[in-house]
CSV table of C-alpha atoms and ligand atoms in Angstrom, one decimal:
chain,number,residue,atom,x,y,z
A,1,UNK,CA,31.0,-74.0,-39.7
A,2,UNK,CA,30.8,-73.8,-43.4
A,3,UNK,CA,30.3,-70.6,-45.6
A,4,UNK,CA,26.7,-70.9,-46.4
A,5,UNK,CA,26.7,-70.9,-42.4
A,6,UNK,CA,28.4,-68.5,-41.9
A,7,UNK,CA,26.9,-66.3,-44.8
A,8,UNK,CA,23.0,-67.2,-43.4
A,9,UNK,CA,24.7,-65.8,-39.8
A,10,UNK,CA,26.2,-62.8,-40.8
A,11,UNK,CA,24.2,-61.3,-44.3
A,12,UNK,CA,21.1,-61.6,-41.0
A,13,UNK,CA,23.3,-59.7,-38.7
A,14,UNK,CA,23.9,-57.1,-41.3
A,15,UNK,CA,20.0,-56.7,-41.7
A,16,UNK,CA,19.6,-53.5,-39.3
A,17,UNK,CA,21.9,-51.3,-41.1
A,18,UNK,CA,20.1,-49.1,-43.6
A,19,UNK,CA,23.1,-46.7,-44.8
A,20,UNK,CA,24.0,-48.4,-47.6
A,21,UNK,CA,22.9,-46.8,-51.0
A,22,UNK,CA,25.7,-46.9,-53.7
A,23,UNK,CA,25.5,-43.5,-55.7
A,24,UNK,CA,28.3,-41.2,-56.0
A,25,UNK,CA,30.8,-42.9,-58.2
A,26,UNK,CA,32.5,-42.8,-61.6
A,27,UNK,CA,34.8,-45.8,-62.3
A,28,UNK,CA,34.9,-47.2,-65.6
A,29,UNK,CA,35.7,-51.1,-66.2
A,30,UNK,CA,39.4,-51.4,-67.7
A,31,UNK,CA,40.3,-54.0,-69.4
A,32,UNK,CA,41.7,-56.6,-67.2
A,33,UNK,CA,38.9,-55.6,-64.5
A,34,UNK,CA,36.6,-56.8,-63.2
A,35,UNK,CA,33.0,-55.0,-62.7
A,36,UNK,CA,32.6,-50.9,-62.6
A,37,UNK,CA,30.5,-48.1,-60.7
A,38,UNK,CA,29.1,-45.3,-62.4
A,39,UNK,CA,27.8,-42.2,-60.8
A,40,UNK,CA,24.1,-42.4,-61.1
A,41,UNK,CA,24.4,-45.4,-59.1
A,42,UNK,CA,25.2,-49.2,-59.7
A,43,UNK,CA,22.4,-51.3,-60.9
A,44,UNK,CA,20.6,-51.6,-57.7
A,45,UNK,CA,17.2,-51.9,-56.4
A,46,UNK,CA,15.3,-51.1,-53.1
A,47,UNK,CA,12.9,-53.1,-50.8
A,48,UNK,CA,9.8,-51.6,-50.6
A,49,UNK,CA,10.4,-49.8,-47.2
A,50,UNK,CA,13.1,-48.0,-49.5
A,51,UNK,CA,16.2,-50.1,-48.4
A,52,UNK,CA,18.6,-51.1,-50.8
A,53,UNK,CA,19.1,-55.1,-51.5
A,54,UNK,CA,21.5,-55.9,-54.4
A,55,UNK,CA,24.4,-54.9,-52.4
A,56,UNK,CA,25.8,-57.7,-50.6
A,57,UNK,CA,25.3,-56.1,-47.3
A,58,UNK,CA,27.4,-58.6,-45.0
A,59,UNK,CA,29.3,-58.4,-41.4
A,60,UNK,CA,33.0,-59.5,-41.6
A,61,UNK,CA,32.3,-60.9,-37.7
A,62,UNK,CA,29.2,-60.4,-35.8
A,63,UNK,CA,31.4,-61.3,-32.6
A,64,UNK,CA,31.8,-57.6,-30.7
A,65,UNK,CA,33.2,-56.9,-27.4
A,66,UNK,CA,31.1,-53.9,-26.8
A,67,UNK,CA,27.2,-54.4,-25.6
A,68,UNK,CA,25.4,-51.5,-27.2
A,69,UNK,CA,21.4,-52.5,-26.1
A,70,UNK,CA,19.9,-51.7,-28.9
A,71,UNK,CA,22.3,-54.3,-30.9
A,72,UNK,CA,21.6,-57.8,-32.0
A,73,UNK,CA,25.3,-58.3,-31.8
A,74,UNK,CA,26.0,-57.0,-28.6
A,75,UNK,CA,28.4,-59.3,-26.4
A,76,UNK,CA,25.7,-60.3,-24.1
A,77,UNK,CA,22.9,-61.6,-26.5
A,78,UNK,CA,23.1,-65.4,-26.5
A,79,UNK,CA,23.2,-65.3,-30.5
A,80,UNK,CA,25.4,-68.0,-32.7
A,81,UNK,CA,28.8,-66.2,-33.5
A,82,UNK,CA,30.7,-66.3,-36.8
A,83,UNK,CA,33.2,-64.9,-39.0
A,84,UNK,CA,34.5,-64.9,-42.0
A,85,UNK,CA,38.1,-65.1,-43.2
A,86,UNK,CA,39.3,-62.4,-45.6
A,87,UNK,CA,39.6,-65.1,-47.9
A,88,UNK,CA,36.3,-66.5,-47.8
A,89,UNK,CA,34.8,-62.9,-48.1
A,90,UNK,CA,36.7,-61.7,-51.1
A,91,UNK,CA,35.8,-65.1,-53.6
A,92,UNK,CA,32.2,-65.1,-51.8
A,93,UNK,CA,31.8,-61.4,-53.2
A,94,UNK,CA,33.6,-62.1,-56.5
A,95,UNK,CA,31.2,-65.6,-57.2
A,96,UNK,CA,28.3,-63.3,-56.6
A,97,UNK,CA,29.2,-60.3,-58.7
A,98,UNK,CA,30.1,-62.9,-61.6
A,99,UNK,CA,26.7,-64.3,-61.6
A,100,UNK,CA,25.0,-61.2,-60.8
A,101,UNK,CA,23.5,-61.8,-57.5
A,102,UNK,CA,25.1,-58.5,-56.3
A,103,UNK,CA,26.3,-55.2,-58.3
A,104,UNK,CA,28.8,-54.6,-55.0
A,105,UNK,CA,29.4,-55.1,-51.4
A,106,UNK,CA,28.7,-52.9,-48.2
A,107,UNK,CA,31.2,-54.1,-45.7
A,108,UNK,CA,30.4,-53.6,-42.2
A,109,UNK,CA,31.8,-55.7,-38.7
A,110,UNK,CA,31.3,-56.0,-34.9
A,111,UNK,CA,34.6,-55.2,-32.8
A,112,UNK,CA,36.4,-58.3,-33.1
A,113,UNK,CA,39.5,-58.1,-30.3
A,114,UNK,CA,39.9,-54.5,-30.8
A,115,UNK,CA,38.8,-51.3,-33.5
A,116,UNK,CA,42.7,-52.4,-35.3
A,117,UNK,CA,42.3,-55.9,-35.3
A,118,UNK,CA,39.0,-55.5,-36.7
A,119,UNK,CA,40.0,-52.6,-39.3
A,120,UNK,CA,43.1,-55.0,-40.5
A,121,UNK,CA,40.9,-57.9,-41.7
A,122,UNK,CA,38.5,-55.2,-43.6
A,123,UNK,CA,41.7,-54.0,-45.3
A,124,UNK,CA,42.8,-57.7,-46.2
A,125,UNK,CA,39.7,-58.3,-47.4
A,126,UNK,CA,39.5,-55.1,-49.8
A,127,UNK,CA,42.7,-55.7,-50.7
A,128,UNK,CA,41.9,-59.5,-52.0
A,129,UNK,CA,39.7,-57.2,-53.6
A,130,UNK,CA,40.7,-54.5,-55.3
A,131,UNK,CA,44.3,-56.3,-56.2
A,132,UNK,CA,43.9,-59.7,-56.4
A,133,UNK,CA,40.7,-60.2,-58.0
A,134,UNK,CA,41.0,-56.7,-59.9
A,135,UNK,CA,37.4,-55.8,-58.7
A,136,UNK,CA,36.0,-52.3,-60.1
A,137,UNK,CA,32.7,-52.7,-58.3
A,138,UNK,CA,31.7,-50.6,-55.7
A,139,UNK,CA,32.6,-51.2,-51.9
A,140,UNK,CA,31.0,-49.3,-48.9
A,141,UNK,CA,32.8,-50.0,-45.8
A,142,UNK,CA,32.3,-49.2,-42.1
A,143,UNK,CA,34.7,-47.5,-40.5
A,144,UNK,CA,35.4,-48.7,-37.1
A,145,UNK,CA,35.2,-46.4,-34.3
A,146,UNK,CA,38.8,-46.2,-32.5
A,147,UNK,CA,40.8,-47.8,-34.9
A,148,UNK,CA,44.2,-45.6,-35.7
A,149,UNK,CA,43.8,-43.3,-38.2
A,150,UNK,CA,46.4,-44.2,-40.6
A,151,UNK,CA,44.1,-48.1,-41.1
A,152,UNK,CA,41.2,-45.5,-41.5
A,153,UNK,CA,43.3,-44.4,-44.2
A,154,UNK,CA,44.4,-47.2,-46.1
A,155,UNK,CA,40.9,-48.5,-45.7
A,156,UNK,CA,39.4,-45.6,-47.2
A,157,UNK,CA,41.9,-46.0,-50.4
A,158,UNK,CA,40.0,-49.3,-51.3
A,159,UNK,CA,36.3,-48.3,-50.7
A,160,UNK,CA,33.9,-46.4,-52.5
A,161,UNK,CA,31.9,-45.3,-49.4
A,162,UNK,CA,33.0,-45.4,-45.8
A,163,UNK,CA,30.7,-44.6,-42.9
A,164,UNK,CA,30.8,-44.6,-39.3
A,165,UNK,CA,27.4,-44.8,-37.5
A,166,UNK,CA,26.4,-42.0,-34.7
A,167,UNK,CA,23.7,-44.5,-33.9
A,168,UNK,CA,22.0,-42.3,-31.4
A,169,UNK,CA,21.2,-38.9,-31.3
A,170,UNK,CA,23.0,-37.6,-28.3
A,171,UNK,CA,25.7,-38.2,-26.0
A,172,UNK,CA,23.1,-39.1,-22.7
A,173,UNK,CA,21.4,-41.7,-25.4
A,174,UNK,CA,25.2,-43.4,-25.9
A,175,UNK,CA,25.7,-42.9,-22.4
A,176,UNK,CA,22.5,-45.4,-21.3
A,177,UNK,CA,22.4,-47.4,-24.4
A,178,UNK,CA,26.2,-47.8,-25.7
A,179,UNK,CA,28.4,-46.8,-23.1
A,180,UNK,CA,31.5,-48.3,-24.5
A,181,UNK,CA,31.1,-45.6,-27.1
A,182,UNK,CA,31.7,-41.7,-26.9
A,183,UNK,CA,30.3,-39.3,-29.6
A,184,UNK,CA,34.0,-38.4,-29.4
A,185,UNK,CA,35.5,-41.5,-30.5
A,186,UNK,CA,32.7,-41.3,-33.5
A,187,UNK,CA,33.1,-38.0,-34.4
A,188,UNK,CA,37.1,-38.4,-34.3
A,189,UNK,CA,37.5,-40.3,-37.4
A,190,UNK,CA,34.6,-38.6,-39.6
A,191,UNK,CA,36.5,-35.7,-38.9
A,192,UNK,CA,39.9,-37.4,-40.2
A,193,UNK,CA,38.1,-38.9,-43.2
A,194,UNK,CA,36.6,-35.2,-44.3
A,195,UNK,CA,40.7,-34.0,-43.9
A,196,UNK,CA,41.7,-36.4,-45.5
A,197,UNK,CA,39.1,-36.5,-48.6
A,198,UNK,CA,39.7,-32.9,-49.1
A,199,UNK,CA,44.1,-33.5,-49.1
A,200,UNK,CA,43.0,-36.3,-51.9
A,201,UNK,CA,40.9,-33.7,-53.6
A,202,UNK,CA,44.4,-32.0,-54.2
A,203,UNK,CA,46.1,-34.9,-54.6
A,204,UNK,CA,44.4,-35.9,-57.4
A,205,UNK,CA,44.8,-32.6,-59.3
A,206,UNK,CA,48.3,-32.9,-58.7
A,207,UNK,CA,49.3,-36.2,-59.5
A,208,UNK,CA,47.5,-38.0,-62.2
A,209,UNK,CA,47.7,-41.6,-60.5
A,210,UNK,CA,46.8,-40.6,-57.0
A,211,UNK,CA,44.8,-43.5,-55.7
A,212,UNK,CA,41.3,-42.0,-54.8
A,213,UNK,CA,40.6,-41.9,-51.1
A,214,UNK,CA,36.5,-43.1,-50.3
A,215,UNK,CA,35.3,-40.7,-53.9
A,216,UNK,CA,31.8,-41.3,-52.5
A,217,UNK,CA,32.1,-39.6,-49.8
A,218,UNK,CA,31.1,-40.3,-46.0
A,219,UNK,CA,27.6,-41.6,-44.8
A,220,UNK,CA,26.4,-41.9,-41.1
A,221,UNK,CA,22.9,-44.2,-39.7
A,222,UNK,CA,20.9,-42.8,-36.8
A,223,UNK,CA,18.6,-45.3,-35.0
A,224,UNK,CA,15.3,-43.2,-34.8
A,225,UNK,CA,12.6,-44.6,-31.9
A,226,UNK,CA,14.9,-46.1,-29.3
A,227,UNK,CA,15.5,-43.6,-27.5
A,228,UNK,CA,13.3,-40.1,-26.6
A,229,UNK,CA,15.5,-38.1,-28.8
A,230,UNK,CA,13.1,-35.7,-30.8
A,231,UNK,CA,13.0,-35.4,-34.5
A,232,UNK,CA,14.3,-31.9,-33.6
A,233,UNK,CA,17.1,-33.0,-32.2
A,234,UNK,CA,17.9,-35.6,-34.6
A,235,UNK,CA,17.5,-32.9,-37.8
A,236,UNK,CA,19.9,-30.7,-35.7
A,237,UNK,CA,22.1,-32.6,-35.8
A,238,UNK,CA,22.5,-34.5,-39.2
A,239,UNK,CA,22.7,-30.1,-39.9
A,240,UNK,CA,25.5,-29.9,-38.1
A,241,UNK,CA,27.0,-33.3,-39.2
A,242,UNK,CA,26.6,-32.0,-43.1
A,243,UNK,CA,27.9,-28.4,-42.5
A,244,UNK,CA,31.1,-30.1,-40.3
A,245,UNK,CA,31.7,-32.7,-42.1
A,246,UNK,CA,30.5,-32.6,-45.3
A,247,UNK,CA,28.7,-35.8,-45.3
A,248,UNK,CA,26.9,-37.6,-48.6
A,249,UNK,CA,24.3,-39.0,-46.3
A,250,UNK,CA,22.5,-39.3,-43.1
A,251,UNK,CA,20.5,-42.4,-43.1
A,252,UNK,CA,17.8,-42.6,-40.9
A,253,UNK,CA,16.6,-46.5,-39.3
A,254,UNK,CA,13.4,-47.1,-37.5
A,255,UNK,CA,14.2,-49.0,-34.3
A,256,UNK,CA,13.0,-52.6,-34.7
A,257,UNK,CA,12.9,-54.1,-31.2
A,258,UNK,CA,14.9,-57.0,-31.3
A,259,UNK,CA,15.8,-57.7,-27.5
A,260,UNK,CA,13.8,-56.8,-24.0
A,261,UNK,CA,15.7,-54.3,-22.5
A,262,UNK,CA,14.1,-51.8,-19.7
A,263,UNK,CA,15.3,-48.6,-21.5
A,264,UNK,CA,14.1,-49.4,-24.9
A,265,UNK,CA,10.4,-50.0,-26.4
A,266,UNK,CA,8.9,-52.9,-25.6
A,267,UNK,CA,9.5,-55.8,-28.1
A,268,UNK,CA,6.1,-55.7,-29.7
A,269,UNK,CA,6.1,-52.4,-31.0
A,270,UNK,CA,5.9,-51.4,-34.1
A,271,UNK,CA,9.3,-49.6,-35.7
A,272,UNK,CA,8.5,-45.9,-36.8
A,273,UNK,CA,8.3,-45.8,-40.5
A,274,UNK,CA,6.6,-42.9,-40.8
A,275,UNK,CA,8.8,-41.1,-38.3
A,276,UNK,CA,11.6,-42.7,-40.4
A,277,UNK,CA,10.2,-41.4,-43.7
A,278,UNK,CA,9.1,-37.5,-42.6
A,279,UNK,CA,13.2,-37.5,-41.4
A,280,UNK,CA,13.9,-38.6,-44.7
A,281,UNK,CA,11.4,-36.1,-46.6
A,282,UNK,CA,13.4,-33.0,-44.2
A,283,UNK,CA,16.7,-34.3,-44.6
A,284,UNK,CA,15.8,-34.1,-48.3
A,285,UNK,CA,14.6,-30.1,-47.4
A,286,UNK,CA,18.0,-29.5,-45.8
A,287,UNK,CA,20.1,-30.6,-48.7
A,288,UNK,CA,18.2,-29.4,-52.2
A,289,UNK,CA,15.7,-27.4,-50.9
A,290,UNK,CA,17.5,-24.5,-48.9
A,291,UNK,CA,15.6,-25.0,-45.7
A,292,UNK,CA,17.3,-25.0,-41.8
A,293,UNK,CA,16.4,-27.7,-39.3
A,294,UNK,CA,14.9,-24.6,-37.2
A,295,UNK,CA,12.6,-23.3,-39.8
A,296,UNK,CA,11.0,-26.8,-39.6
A,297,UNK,CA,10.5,-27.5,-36.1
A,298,UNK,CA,11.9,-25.9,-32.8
A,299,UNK,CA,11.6,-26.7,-28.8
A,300,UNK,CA,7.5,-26.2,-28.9
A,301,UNK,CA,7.2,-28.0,-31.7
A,302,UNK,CA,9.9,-30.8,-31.5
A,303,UNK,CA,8.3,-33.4,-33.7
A,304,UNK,CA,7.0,-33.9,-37.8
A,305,UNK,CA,3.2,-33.9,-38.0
A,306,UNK,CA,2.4,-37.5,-39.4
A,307,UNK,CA,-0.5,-36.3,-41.2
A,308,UNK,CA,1.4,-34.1,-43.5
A,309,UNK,CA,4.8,-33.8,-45.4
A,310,UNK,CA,7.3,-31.1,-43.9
A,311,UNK,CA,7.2,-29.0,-46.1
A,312,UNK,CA,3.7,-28.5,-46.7
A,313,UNK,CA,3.4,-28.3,-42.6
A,314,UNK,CA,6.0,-25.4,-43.1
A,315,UNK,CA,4.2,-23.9,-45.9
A,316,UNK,CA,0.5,-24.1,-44.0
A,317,UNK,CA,2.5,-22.3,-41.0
A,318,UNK,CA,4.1,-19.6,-43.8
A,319,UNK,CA,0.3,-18.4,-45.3
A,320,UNK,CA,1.9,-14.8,-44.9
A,321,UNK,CA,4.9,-15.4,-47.8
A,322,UNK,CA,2.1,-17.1,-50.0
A,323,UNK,CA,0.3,-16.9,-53.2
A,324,UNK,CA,3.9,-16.5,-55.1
A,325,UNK,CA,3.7,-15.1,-58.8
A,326,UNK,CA,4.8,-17.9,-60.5
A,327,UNK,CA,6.0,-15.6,-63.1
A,328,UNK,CA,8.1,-13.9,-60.8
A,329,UNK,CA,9.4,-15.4,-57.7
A,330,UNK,CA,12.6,-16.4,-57.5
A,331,UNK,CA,13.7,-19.8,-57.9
A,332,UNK,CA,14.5,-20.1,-53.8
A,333,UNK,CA,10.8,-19.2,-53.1
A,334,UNK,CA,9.4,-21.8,-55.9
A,335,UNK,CA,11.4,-24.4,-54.1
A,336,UNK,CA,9.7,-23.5,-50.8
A,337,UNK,CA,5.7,-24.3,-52.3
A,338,UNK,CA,4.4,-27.5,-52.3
A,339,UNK,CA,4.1,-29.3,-55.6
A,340,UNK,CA,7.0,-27.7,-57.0
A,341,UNK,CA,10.1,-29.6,-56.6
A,342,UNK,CA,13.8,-28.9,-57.9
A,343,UNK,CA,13.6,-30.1,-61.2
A,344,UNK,CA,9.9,-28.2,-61.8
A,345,UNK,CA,11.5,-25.4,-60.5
A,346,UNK,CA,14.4,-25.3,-62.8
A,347,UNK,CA,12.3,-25.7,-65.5
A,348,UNK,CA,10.1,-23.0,-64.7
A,349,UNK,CA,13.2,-20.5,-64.6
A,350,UNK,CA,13.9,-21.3,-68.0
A,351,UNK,CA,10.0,-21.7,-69.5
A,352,UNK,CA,9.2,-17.8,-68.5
A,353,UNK,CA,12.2,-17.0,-69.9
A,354,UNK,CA,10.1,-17.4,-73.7
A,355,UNK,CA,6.5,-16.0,-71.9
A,356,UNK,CA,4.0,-16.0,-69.3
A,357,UNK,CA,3.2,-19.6,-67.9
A,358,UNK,CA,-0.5,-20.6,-67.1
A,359,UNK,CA,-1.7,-23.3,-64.5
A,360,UNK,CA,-1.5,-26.0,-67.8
A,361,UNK,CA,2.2,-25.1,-68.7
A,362,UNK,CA,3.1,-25.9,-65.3
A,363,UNK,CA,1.0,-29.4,-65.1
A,364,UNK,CA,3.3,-30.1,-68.4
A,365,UNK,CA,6.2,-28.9,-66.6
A,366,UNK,CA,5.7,-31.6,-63.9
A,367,UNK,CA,4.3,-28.8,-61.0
A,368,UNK,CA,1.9,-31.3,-58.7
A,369,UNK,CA,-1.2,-29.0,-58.8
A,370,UNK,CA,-3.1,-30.6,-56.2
A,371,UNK,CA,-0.6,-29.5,-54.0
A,372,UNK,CA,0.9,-25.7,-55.5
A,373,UNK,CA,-2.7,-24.8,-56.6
A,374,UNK,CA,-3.6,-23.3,-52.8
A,375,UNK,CA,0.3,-21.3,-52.9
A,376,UNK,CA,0.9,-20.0,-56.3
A,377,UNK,CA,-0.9,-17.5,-58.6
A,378,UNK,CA,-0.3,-17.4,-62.6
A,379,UNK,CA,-0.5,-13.7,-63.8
A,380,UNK,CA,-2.2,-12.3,-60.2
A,381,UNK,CA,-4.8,-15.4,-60.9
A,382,UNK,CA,-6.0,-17.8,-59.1
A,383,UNK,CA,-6.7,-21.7,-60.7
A,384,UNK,CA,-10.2,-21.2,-61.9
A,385,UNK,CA,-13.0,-21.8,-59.0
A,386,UNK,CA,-10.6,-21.9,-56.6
A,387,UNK,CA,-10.4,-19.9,-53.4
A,388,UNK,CA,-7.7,-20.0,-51.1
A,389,UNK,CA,-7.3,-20.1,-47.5
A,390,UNK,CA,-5.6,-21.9,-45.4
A,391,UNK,CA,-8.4,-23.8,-43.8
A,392,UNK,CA,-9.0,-25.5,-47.8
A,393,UNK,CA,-5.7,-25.7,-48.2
A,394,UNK,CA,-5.5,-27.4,-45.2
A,395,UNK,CA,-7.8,-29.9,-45.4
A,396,UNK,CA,-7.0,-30.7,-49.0
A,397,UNK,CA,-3.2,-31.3,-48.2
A,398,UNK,CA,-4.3,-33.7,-45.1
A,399,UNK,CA,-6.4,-35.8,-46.9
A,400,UNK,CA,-4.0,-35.7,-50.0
A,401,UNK,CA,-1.2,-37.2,-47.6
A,402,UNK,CA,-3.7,-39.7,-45.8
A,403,UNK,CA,-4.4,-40.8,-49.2
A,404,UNK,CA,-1.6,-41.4,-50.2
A,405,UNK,CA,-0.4,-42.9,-47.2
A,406,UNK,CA,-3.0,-45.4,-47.3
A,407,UNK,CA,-1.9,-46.1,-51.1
A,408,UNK,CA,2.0,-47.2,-50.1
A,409,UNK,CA,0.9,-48.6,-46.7
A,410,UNK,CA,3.1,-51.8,-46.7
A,411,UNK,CA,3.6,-53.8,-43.6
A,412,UNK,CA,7.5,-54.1,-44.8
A,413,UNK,CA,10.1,-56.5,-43.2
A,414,UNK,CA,13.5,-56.4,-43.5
A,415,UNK,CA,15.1,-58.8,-46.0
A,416,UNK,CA,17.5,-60.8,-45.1
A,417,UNK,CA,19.6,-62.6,-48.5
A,418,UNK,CA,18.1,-65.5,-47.9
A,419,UNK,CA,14.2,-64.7,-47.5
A,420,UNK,CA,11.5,-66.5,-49.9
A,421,UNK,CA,11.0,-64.8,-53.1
A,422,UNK,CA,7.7,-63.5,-53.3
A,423,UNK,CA,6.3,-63.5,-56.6
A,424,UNK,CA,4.0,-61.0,-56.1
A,425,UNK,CA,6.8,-58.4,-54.9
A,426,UNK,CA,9.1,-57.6,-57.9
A,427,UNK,CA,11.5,-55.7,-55.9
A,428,UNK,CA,12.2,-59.3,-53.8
A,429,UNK,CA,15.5,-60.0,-55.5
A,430,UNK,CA,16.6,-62.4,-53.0
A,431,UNK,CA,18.2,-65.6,-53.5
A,432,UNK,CA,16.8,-69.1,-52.8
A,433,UNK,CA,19.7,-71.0,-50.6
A,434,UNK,CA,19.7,-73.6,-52.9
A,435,UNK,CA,21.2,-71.1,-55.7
A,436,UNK,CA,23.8,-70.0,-53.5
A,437,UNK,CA,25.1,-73.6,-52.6
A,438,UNK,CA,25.0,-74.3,-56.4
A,439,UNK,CA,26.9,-71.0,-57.2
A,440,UNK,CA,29.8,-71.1,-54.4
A,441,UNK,CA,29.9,-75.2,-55.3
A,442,UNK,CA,30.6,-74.3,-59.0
A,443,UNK,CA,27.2,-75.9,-60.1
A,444,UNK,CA,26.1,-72.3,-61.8
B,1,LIG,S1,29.8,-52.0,-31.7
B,1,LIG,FE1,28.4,-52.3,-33.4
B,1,LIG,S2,28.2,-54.5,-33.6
B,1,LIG,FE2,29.1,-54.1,-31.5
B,1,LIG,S3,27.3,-54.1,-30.2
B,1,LIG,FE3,27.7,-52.0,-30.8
B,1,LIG,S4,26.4,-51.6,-32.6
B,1,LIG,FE4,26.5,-53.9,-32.2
């Protein structure tokens, strides 16, 4: 099997992993180096379903000895098998970085003998890397589940990013679905990872050329729709997982049904974007805007209303804490109304600082009106002709989000690296076939 086979095989295989954005890094190019990652994030772009494409997203093998059901790769699909050598990774990455196909890699495998064997050939090829090819770029790596700590180590040492996927929500889900894994064996090495990034922490104050051990921090993926785990459960837990173990990131993946299997949906239904997106717009609550998974949803109410955003559900469910004085409230309780998000709110802190704001200071201070208009007063005032209650406020901020659901729709696929490029899509970066037999034959 050639590389382009081999590349078609496993850049497909890699399709169903979503937890690979890139921010979260400051490396400048040296002289002598090749590529560099800075911390807003690399040059990178997103399909429109919000997944990020100009990372080479690739499996070292998709050859596994486990048989998780909800995996194209598991050992009991009749699917064609490859792998790659270290080798054949490293100058694939480096010929696409150098005519910028890609901005960096995200590195991920099936179990290949064993979680060692495996982990050694990722830590060959990131050595090729990082010391052979001198490449700055950035590198997000799985980690493999089981492997020895001390590889998860000296894997961690080369990458930007590591991650190791929780996949399902709960232990009964792993149970039915993967049962050669344990939310043990996951949570085992994203618990040696946050040890060890806070010793490097240290380290690095310490000694000035302490090698930096994954500075972007730890991600995880949670498959949301196979199973029937609730959104409560699921924002529980990424809670838990960013309190414990200080992750950058839970990514969140809609379920595409890719194999009949009695305990999953049926392979005609649709994945759950929506689902996928309201976990997003939470997670996002949790992290910047000071709310608990509890405050959002509990046992009677264990799912996200699909007809409107979290936190304008939480806000219609709050009409007791609202109108807020805009000139007044403090900058926790501006986060919490609709419309005002944390940028807006920072600014107002600092524009009443200077004098009273009206409703068309905050429209120039970015405050969605539409939305704040049925929470917020300016000086004890209402915006002109409006009166509030909850049932206008309501109905206004449902038809608001069906709007604007109807505006994004898109029926999105997954890309794969080499679907057609659709003229029509700008965010369609992928490459024709054709340019990557011409780039890896030295035609380019
Ligand atoms: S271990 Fe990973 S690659 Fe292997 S079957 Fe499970 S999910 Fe798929």
């Amino acid at each position: 099997m050639d590389v382009i086979d081999k590349l078609t095989i496993l850049t497909d295989s890699a399709k169903y992993d979503v937890a690979c954005t890139s921010s979260g890094v400051d490396r400048k190019n040296t002289p002598g180096t090749l590529g560099n990652a800075v911390s807003m994030g690399i040059c990178h772009s997103f399909s429109a379903d919000g997944r990020c494409i100009s990372l080479l997203k690739v499996l070292m093998t998709n050859v596994c000895i486990y048989d998780c059901a909800y995996c194209v790769n598991r050992k009991s699909n009749d699917t064609r098998r490859a792998a790659f050598t270290p080798q054949e990774l490293a100058d694939l990455t480096i010929q696409f970085y150098r005519r910028n196909y890609i901005e960096g890699l995200f590195l991920s495998s099936g179990v290949m003998r064993n979680p060692d064997y495996t982990t050694e050939r990722l830590i060959e090829t990131l050595e090729l890397l990082r010391t052979e090819y001198r490449f700055g770029g950035y590198i997000h790596v799985k980690a493999i589940p089981g492997a020895d700590p001390e590889l998860l180590t000296r894997l961690g040492h080369l990458a930007d990013r590591m991650s190791v996927n929780i996949e399902l929500p709960s232990q009964e889900s792993l149970k039915l679905l993967a049962p050669d894994k344990t939310k043990e064996s996951i949570l085992l090495p994203m618990g040696h990872m946050k040890e060890r990034i806070a010793e490097n922490s240290k380290d690095i104050v310490k000694y000035r050329h302490a090698t930096k051990f994954v500075p972007a921090g730890q991600s995880t993926q949670m498959i949301v729709g196979a199973t029937p785990d609730t959104d409560y459960r699921i924002l529980n837990l990424s809670e838990g997982l960013y309190r414990k173990y200080k992750l950058k990131r839970v990514f969140y993946s809609a379920y595409t049904p890719v194999l009949e299997h009695s305990l999953l949906p049926a392979l005609e239904s649709k994945p759950p974007l929506l689902r996928e997106h309201r976990l997003y717009q939470a997670d996002w609550l949790l992290r910047f805007y000071g709310f608990e998974a509890k405050e959002l949803l509990d046992e009677k109410n264990p799912n996200f209303n699909p007809l409107m955003d979290p936190k304008c559900n939480w806000a219609i469910h709050h009409m007791e804490l609202f109108p807020v004085e805009i000139n007044k409230a403090p900058y926790e309780m501006l986060l919490r109304v609709p419309g005002i998000g944390v940028t807006s709110a920072q600014r107002i802190l600092k524009a009443r600082r200077t004098g009273a704001l009206d409703f068309a200071g905050l429209k120039k201070l970015g405050v969605v009106l539409k939305r704040a208009q049925y929470f917020i007063l300016c000086s004890g005032r209402t915006l002109e002709g409006l009166r509030i209650s909850p049932d206008s406020a309501l109905r206004a901020l449902v038809s608001d989000n069906m709007r604007k659901k109807h505006l994004h729709k898109p029926e999105v696929e997954q890309l794969t690296f080499f679907d057609e490029l659709d003229p029509k899509n700008p965010l369609n970066t992928a490459v024709s076939r054709e340019d990557v037999v011409q780039c890896l034959t030295g035609q380019m």
